[in-house]
């Protein structure tokens, strides 16, 4: 009996280390848009909180410097089903791979209707974290390695790690681009819907290090992307997916962040919006303004019954806009092909 109790205790400790569940939370009106759909940014913030908890907990299981795990990248995230006001969000996280200096976390979000008891998976996301020392914010801590069920599982994780590393490097090449205001833009053009939001980073936005939580940044990005989509369609819009979000540099408390979004591509029923986050230190002005985060958001237009509506075609005025449109079309077709392949595998 004592031996069995010991095994159960050991299993419980293992689950606490490699799996995490954040407290359930009921969705309220201030979490949602005017028709009751919970904002994508609210869900992304919950996802990041769960990932941050489990990765920070894991990285502090060893002796040495205490640390906090900072979000480095979010892989493509699809919004499978809408979450509504009154539903309860269940968010769970699991460690799936560790490299020497990074942690991969898989997060699942489920919405529960507490009146009927029905549940649905709304989101599945993969996030990458890097642990930084509390004593020296520029020091990256070595990550304790997890145990894998098989060598194949470890090899698959390594492939994902190398792939995201390459994609992050490619994204940095776009970081010199800026979104320029347009005077008296024509309707349905890029300039007509492009939008910006300015936010002063305060203590409540930050980690123990004094740097902005990744979830706070993603919520601001989703708000701007939503404004761009709504201006273009003039209808109810919802987040359909978020392409990889790359966190290039940390944003410190006291910075002014400018979150800017522009339409890059439209299909018949979806819109792709590119979002940049630029940080401007108010105190350490010598450092200058810098690009901190970048990503692509995809939105769909809905009627009053929640049915998809056709999206107005984006009017292209410059060669750069045409180039970005073609690049967006490639991403759209690649995503569509992957989704169809996945559906065929499940049949």
Short mmCIF file of C-alpha atoms in Angstrom, two decimals:
data_model
loop_
_atom_site.label_atom_id
_atom_site.label_comp_id
_atom_site.label_asym_id
_atom_site.label_seq_id
_atom_site.Cartn_x
_atom_site.Cartn_y
_atom_site.Cartn_z
CA UNK A 1 0.00 0.00 0.00
CA UNK A 2 2.81 2.41 0.91
CA UNK A 3 4.53 1.58 -2.37
CA UNK A 4 1.33 2.40 -4.30
CA UNK A 5 0.94 5.67 -2.39
CA UNK A 6 4.52 6.56 -3.31
CA UNK A 7 3.84 5.91 -7.01
CA UNK A 8 0.71 8.09 -6.93
CA UNK A 9 2.62 10.90 -5.22
CA UNK A 10 5.42 10.61 -7.78
CA UNK A 11 2.92 10.80 -10.65
CA UNK A 12 1.23 13.85 -9.10
CA UNK A 13 4.58 15.65 -8.80
CA UNK A 14 5.40 14.78 -12.43
CA UNK A 15 2.07 16.20 -13.61
CA UNK A 16 2.59 19.39 -11.59
CA UNK A 17 5.98 19.82 -13.23
CA UNK A 18 5.07 19.10 -16.84
CA UNK A 19 1.38 20.07 -16.91
CA UNK A 20 -0.44 23.13 -15.61
CA UNK A 21 -4.05 24.31 -15.41
CA UNK A 22 -4.82 27.96 -14.69
CA UNK A 23 -7.95 28.82 -12.62
CA UNK A 24 -11.23 28.63 -14.52
CA UNK A 25 -12.63 31.98 -15.55
CA UNK A 26 -16.12 33.02 -16.61
CA UNK A 27 -16.30 35.29 -19.65
CA UNK A 28 -17.87 38.69 -18.94
CA UNK A 29 -19.21 41.48 -21.19
CA UNK A 30 -15.94 43.45 -21.00
CA UNK A 31 -14.14 40.39 -22.49
CA UNK A 32 -16.27 40.42 -25.65
CA UNK A 33 -17.28 42.43 -28.70
CA UNK A 34 -20.70 44.00 -29.28
CA UNK A 35 -22.30 40.69 -30.35
CA UNK A 36 -20.96 38.63 -27.45
CA UNK A 37 -17.94 36.88 -28.98
CA UNK A 38 -14.93 36.91 -26.67
CA UNK A 39 -12.05 38.98 -28.11
CA UNK A 40 -9.22 36.94 -29.61
CA UNK A 41 -6.80 39.09 -27.62
CA UNK A 42 -8.44 38.05 -24.34
CA UNK A 43 -7.97 34.38 -25.25
CA UNK A 44 -4.36 34.95 -26.37
CA UNK A 45 -3.64 36.63 -23.01
CA UNK A 46 -5.01 33.59 -21.12
CA UNK A 47 -2.95 31.26 -23.32
CA UNK A 48 0.24 33.21 -22.59
CA UNK A 49 -0.43 33.25 -18.84
CA UNK A 50 -0.73 29.46 -18.81
CA UNK A 51 2.44 29.03 -20.87
CA UNK A 52 4.35 31.49 -18.71
CA UNK A 53 3.36 29.71 -15.49
CA UNK A 54 4.42 26.22 -16.57
CA UNK A 55 7.67 27.30 -18.26
CA UNK A 56 8.75 29.50 -15.33
CA UNK A 57 7.88 26.75 -12.87
CA UNK A 58 9.89 24.20 -14.85
CA UNK A 59 12.96 26.43 -15.25
CA UNK A 60 13.07 26.98 -11.47
CA UNK A 61 13.15 23.25 -10.60
CA UNK A 62 16.95 23.36 -10.61
CA UNK A 63 19.35 25.06 -8.19
CA UNK A 64 21.02 28.35 -9.09
CA UNK A 65 19.58 31.67 -10.27
CA UNK A 66 15.84 32.15 -9.98
CA UNK A 67 14.33 33.12 -13.32
CA UNK A 68 11.21 34.18 -15.21
CA UNK A 69 10.39 32.69 -18.62
CA UNK A 70 9.78 35.34 -21.31
CA UNK A 71 7.66 34.68 -24.40
CA UNK A 72 9.79 34.49 -27.56
CA UNK A 73 7.34 33.18 -30.17
CA UNK A 74 3.80 31.94 -30.67
CA UNK A 75 3.25 29.49 -33.50
CA UNK A 76 0.20 29.73 -35.75
CA UNK A 77 -2.96 29.62 -33.64
CA UNK A 78 -6.40 28.84 -35.06
CA UNK A 79 -9.62 29.94 -33.39
CA UNK A 80 -11.61 26.73 -33.86
CA UNK A 81 -14.87 27.86 -32.24
CA UNK A 82 -16.07 31.17 -30.78
CA UNK A 83 -16.16 31.63 -27.01
CA UNK A 84 -19.20 33.53 -25.71
CA UNK A 85 -20.15 35.69 -22.75
CA UNK A 86 -21.21 33.47 -19.83
CA UNK A 87 -19.06 30.50 -20.85
CA UNK A 88 -16.26 29.29 -18.61
CA UNK A 89 -12.75 29.12 -20.05
CA UNK A 90 -10.57 26.13 -19.13
CA UNK A 91 -6.89 26.59 -20.07
CA UNK A 92 -4.31 23.82 -19.74
CA UNK A 93 -0.61 23.74 -20.65
CA UNK A 94 1.98 21.02 -21.17
CA UNK A 95 5.74 21.06 -21.78
CA UNK A 96 6.50 19.32 -25.07
CA UNK A 97 10.18 20.12 -25.80
CA UNK A 98 13.21 21.75 -24.22
CA UNK A 99 16.37 22.97 -25.92
CA UNK A 100 19.34 24.30 -24.00
CA UNK A 101 17.87 27.79 -23.65
CA UNK A 102 14.19 27.50 -24.61
CA UNK A 103 10.97 25.72 -23.70
CA UNK A 104 8.13 24.65 -26.01
CA UNK A 105 4.67 24.67 -24.43
CA UNK A 106 1.41 23.33 -25.88
CA UNK A 107 -1.71 25.14 -24.59
CA UNK A 108 -5.33 24.06 -25.07
CA UNK A 109 -8.39 26.22 -24.40
CA UNK A 110 -11.85 24.78 -23.81
CA UNK A 111 -15.14 26.69 -23.39
CA UNK A 112 -17.85 25.25 -21.13
CA UNK A 113 -21.51 26.21 -21.18
CA UNK A 114 -22.33 25.84 -17.47
CA UNK A 115 -26.08 25.80 -18.17
CA UNK A 116 -25.98 22.77 -20.47
CA UNK A 117 -22.64 21.21 -19.48
CA UNK A 118 -21.47 21.13 -23.11
CA UNK A 119 -17.78 21.74 -23.83
CA UNK A 120 -15.84 22.63 -26.97
CA UNK A 121 -12.15 23.14 -27.76
CA UNK A 122 -11.70 26.73 -28.95
CA UNK A 123 -7.92 27.03 -29.32
CA UNK A 124 -4.71 25.01 -29.55
CA UNK A 125 -1.46 26.96 -29.41
CA UNK A 126 2.27 26.31 -29.30
CA UNK A 127 4.50 28.84 -27.54
CA UNK A 128 8.27 29.19 -27.06
CA UNK A 129 9.78 30.70 -23.91
CA UNK A 130 13.30 31.75 -22.90
CA UNK A 131 14.21 31.98 -19.16
CA UNK A 132 16.00 35.13 -17.91
CA UNK A 133 17.71 35.48 -14.53
CA UNK A 134 16.03 37.68 -11.92
CA UNK A 135 19.47 38.91 -10.81
CA UNK A 136 20.65 39.79 -14.34
CA UNK A 137 17.91 40.45 -16.89
CA UNK A 138 20.32 39.94 -19.80
CA UNK A 139 21.42 36.49 -18.61
CA UNK A 140 19.65 33.51 -20.20
CA UNK A 141 19.36 30.51 -17.89
CA UNK A 142 20.04 26.97 -19.05
CA UNK A 143 16.81 24.95 -19.18
CA UNK A 144 16.39 21.64 -17.29
CA UNK A 145 15.73 18.96 -19.89
CA UNK A 146 12.48 17.01 -19.87
CA UNK A 147 12.12 13.25 -20.39
CA UNK A 148 10.53 12.04 -23.64
CA UNK A 149 8.34 9.02 -24.20
CA UNK A 150 10.56 7.97 -27.12
CA UNK A 151 13.60 9.11 -29.15
CA UNK A 152 11.21 9.86 -32.04
CA UNK A 153 9.27 12.33 -29.88
CA UNK A 154 12.48 14.16 -28.99
CA UNK A 155 13.58 14.23 -32.64
CA UNK A 156 10.22 15.71 -33.72
CA UNK A 157 10.60 18.40 -31.07
CA UNK A 158 14.08 19.22 -32.29
CA UNK A 159 12.78 19.64 -35.84
CA UNK A 160 10.11 22.08 -34.61
CA UNK A 161 12.78 24.00 -32.68
CA UNK A 162 15.05 24.36 -35.73
CA UNK A 163 12.13 25.37 -37.96
CA UNK A 164 10.91 28.16 -35.68
CA UNK A 165 14.48 29.38 -35.23
CA UNK A 166 14.87 29.81 -39.00
CA UNK A 167 11.49 31.53 -39.34
CA UNK A 168 12.39 34.03 -36.60
CA UNK A 169 15.54 34.99 -38.49
CA UNK A 170 13.57 35.47 -41.72
CA UNK A 171 11.00 37.67 -39.97
CA UNK A 172 13.69 40.02 -38.66
CA UNK A 173 14.42 41.04 -42.25
CA UNK A 174 11.01 42.80 -42.40
CA UNK A 175 11.64 44.84 -39.26
CA UNK A 176 12.71 47.99 -41.08
CA UNK A 177 9.25 48.51 -42.57
CA UNK A 178 6.97 51.24 -41.25
CA UNK A 179 3.29 52.10 -41.65
CA UNK A 180 2.93 55.65 -43.02
CA UNK A 181 -0.32 57.63 -42.50
CA UNK A 182 -2.29 58.38 -45.68
CA UNK A 183 -4.18 61.68 -46.22
CA UNK A 184 -7.76 61.34 -47.52
CA UNK A 185 -7.50 57.65 -48.47
CA UNK A 186 -9.99 56.00 -50.80
CA UNK A 187 -12.40 53.43 -49.32
CA UNK A 188 -11.20 49.78 -49.32
CA UNK A 189 -7.57 50.79 -49.78
CA UNK A 190 -4.76 49.86 -47.39
CA UNK A 191 -4.52 53.44 -46.18
CA UNK A 192 -8.26 53.67 -45.45
CA UNK A 193 -8.30 50.91 -42.81
CA UNK A 194 -4.76 51.06 -41.38
CA UNK A 195 -4.79 51.91 -37.68
CA UNK A 196 -2.51 52.58 -34.73
CA UNK A 197 -2.80 52.47 -30.95
CA UNK A 198 -0.46 54.10 -28.43
CA UNK A 199 0.00 52.62 -24.95
CA UNK A 200 2.19 53.64 -21.99
CA UNK A 201 3.60 50.52 -20.33
CA UNK A 202 2.78 50.51 -16.61
CA UNK A 203 3.62 48.16 -13.70
CA UNK A 204 0.43 46.12 -14.14
CA UNK A 205 1.54 45.23 -17.70
CA UNK A 206 4.85 43.75 -16.58
CA UNK A 207 6.58 40.64 -15.24
CA UNK A 208 8.87 40.50 -12.19
CA UNK A 209 11.65 41.70 -14.49
CA UNK A 210 9.78 44.89 -15.33
CA UNK A 211 9.19 43.83 -18.94
CA UNK A 212 5.81 43.58 -20.65
CA UNK A 213 3.91 40.29 -20.47
CA UNK A 214 3.63 38.71 -23.92
CA UNK A 215 -0.11 38.30 -23.37
CA UNK A 216 -0.58 42.04 -22.83
CA UNK A 217 1.21 42.76 -26.10
CA UNK A 218 -0.84 40.18 -28.02
CA UNK A 219 -4.09 41.64 -26.67
CA UNK A 220 -3.11 45.12 -27.91
CA UNK A 221 -2.15 43.65 -31.30
CA UNK A 222 -5.50 41.89 -31.62
CA UNK A 223 -7.35 45.12 -30.79
CA UNK A 224 -5.56 47.01 -33.56
CA UNK A 225 -6.01 44.18 -36.07
CA UNK A 226 -9.72 44.08 -35.18
CA UNK A 227 -10.07 47.83 -35.83
CA UNK A 228 -8.41 47.44 -39.25
CA UNK A 229 -10.75 44.56 -40.16
CA UNK A 230 -13.87 46.40 -38.94
CA UNK A 231 -12.95 49.56 -40.85
CA UNK A 232 -12.52 47.56 -44.04
CA UNK A 233 -15.74 45.52 -43.73
CA UNK A 234 -17.98 47.73 -41.55
CA UNK A 235 -19.47 44.54 -40.08
CA UNK A 236 -18.99 42.34 -37.04
CA UNK A 237 -15.58 40.66 -37.29
CA UNK A 238 -13.85 37.88 -35.34
CA UNK A 239 -10.28 36.57 -35.13
CA UNK A 240 -9.96 33.41 -37.23
CA UNK A 241 -6.25 32.71 -36.70
CA UNK A 242 -2.94 34.26 -35.78
CA UNK A 243 0.15 33.42 -37.77
CA UNK A 244 3.44 33.10 -35.90
CA UNK A 245 4.03 36.01 -33.49
CA UNK A 246 7.72 36.81 -33.08
CA UNK A 247 8.96 38.70 -30.03
CA UNK A 248 12.21 40.22 -31.26
CA UNK A 249 13.09 42.41 -28.28
CA UNK A 250 11.81 42.93 -24.75
CA UNK A 251 9.67 45.99 -23.90
CA UNK A 252 10.53 47.68 -20.60
CA UNK A 253 8.22 49.36 -18.08
CA UNK A 254 7.89 53.07 -18.91
CA UNK A 255 8.16 52.61 -22.67
CA UNK A 256 5.55 54.03 -25.02
CA UNK A 257 4.47 51.34 -27.47
CA UNK A 258 2.91 52.07 -30.84
CA UNK A 259 0.88 49.16 -32.23
CA UNK A 260 0.18 49.57 -35.95
CA UNK A 261 -1.82 47.40 -38.34
CA UNK A 262 -2.48 47.32 -42.08
CA UNK A 263 -4.43 45.10 -44.45
CA UNK A 264 -2.15 42.95 -46.61
CA UNK A 265 -4.49 40.41 -48.27
CA UNK A 266 -8.17 39.60 -48.74
CA UNK A 267 -9.77 36.41 -49.98
CA UNK A 268 -13.50 36.01 -50.54
CA UNK A 269 -14.18 35.44 -46.82
CA UNK A 270 -11.03 36.39 -44.90
CA UNK A 271 -8.63 39.27 -44.32
CA UNK A 272 -4.94 39.17 -43.40
CA UNK A 273 -3.64 42.05 -41.27
CA UNK A 274 0.03 42.69 -40.55
CA UNK A 275 0.70 44.14 -37.09
CA UNK A 276 3.90 45.77 -35.79
CA UNK A 277 4.75 46.80 -32.23
CA UNK A 278 7.35 49.56 -31.83
CA UNK A 279 8.74 50.54 -28.43
CA UNK A 280 10.04 53.99 -27.54
CA UNK A 281 11.88 54.34 -24.17
CA UNK A 282 10.86 57.57 -22.41
CA UNK A 283 13.79 57.57 -19.97
CA UNK A 284 16.60 55.78 -21.81
CA UNK A 285 16.09 57.88 -24.94
CA UNK A 286 19.59 57.16 -26.24
CA UNK A 287 18.44 53.63 -27.12
CA UNK A 288 15.92 55.01 -29.60
CA UNK A 289 12.72 53.50 -30.98
CA UNK A 290 12.84 49.83 -32.00
CA UNK A 291 10.68 47.07 -33.49
CA UNK A 292 9.71 44.68 -30.69
CA UNK A 293 7.04 42.34 -32.10
CA UNK A 294 5.47 41.46 -35.47
CA UNK A 295 2.72 39.11 -36.64
CA UNK A 296 -0.10 38.43 -39.11
CA UNK A 297 -3.73 38.15 -37.93
CA UNK A 298 -6.56 36.68 -39.99
CA UNK A 299 -10.16 37.87 -39.51
CA UNK A 300 -13.50 36.94 -40.99
CA UNK A 301 -16.61 39.08 -41.46
CA UNK A 302 -19.91 37.89 -39.92
CA UNK A 303 -23.57 38.84 -40.28
CA UNK A 304 -25.94 39.34 -37.32
CA UNK A 305 -26.52 35.56 -37.16
CA UNK A 306 -22.81 34.75 -37.04
CA UNK A 307 -22.65 33.52 -40.65
CA UNK A 308 -19.58 34.41 -42.78
CA UNK A 309 -20.00 37.33 -45.17
CA UNK A 310 -18.04 38.11 -48.36
CA UNK A 311 -15.08 40.44 -47.72
CA UNK A 312 -14.70 43.57 -49.91
CA UNK A 313 -11.71 43.22 -52.23
CA UNK A 314 -8.65 45.19 -51.14
CA UNK A 315 -7.76 47.98 -53.59
CA UNK A 316 -4.02 48.02 -54.29
CA UNK A 317 -2.34 51.32 -55.16
CA UNK A 318 1.43 50.75 -55.01
CA UNK A 319 3.93 48.10 -56.05
CA UNK A 320 4.72 47.42 -52.38
CA UNK A 321 1.05 46.77 -51.64
CA UNK A 322 0.83 44.41 -54.62
CA UNK A 323 3.95 42.58 -53.40
CA UNK A 324 2.55 42.21 -49.87
CA UNK A 325 -0.79 41.02 -51.34
CA UNK A 326 0.94 38.25 -53.33
CA UNK A 327 2.93 37.19 -50.26
CA UNK A 328 -0.29 37.06 -48.26
CA UNK A 329 -1.94 34.99 -50.99
CA UNK A 330 0.89 32.43 -50.75
CA UNK A 331 0.39 32.18 -46.97
CA UNK A 332 -3.38 31.84 -47.46
CA UNK A 333 -3.03 29.02 -50.03
CA UNK A 334 -0.44 27.21 -47.89
CA UNK A 335 -2.72 27.34 -44.86
CA UNK A 336 -5.69 26.16 -46.92
CA UNK A 337 -3.69 23.21 -48.29
CA UNK A 338 -2.52 22.22 -44.79
CA UNK A 339 -6.07 22.37 -43.45
CA UNK A 340 -7.40 20.21 -46.28
CA UNK A 341 -4.59 17.67 -45.76
CA UNK A 342 -5.39 17.52 -42.05
CA UNK A 343 -9.10 16.95 -42.76
CA UNK A 344 -8.25 14.12 -45.18
CA UNK A 345 -6.03 12.44 -42.55
CA UNK A 346 -8.86 12.53 -40.02
CA UNK A 347 -11.37 10.93 -42.41
#
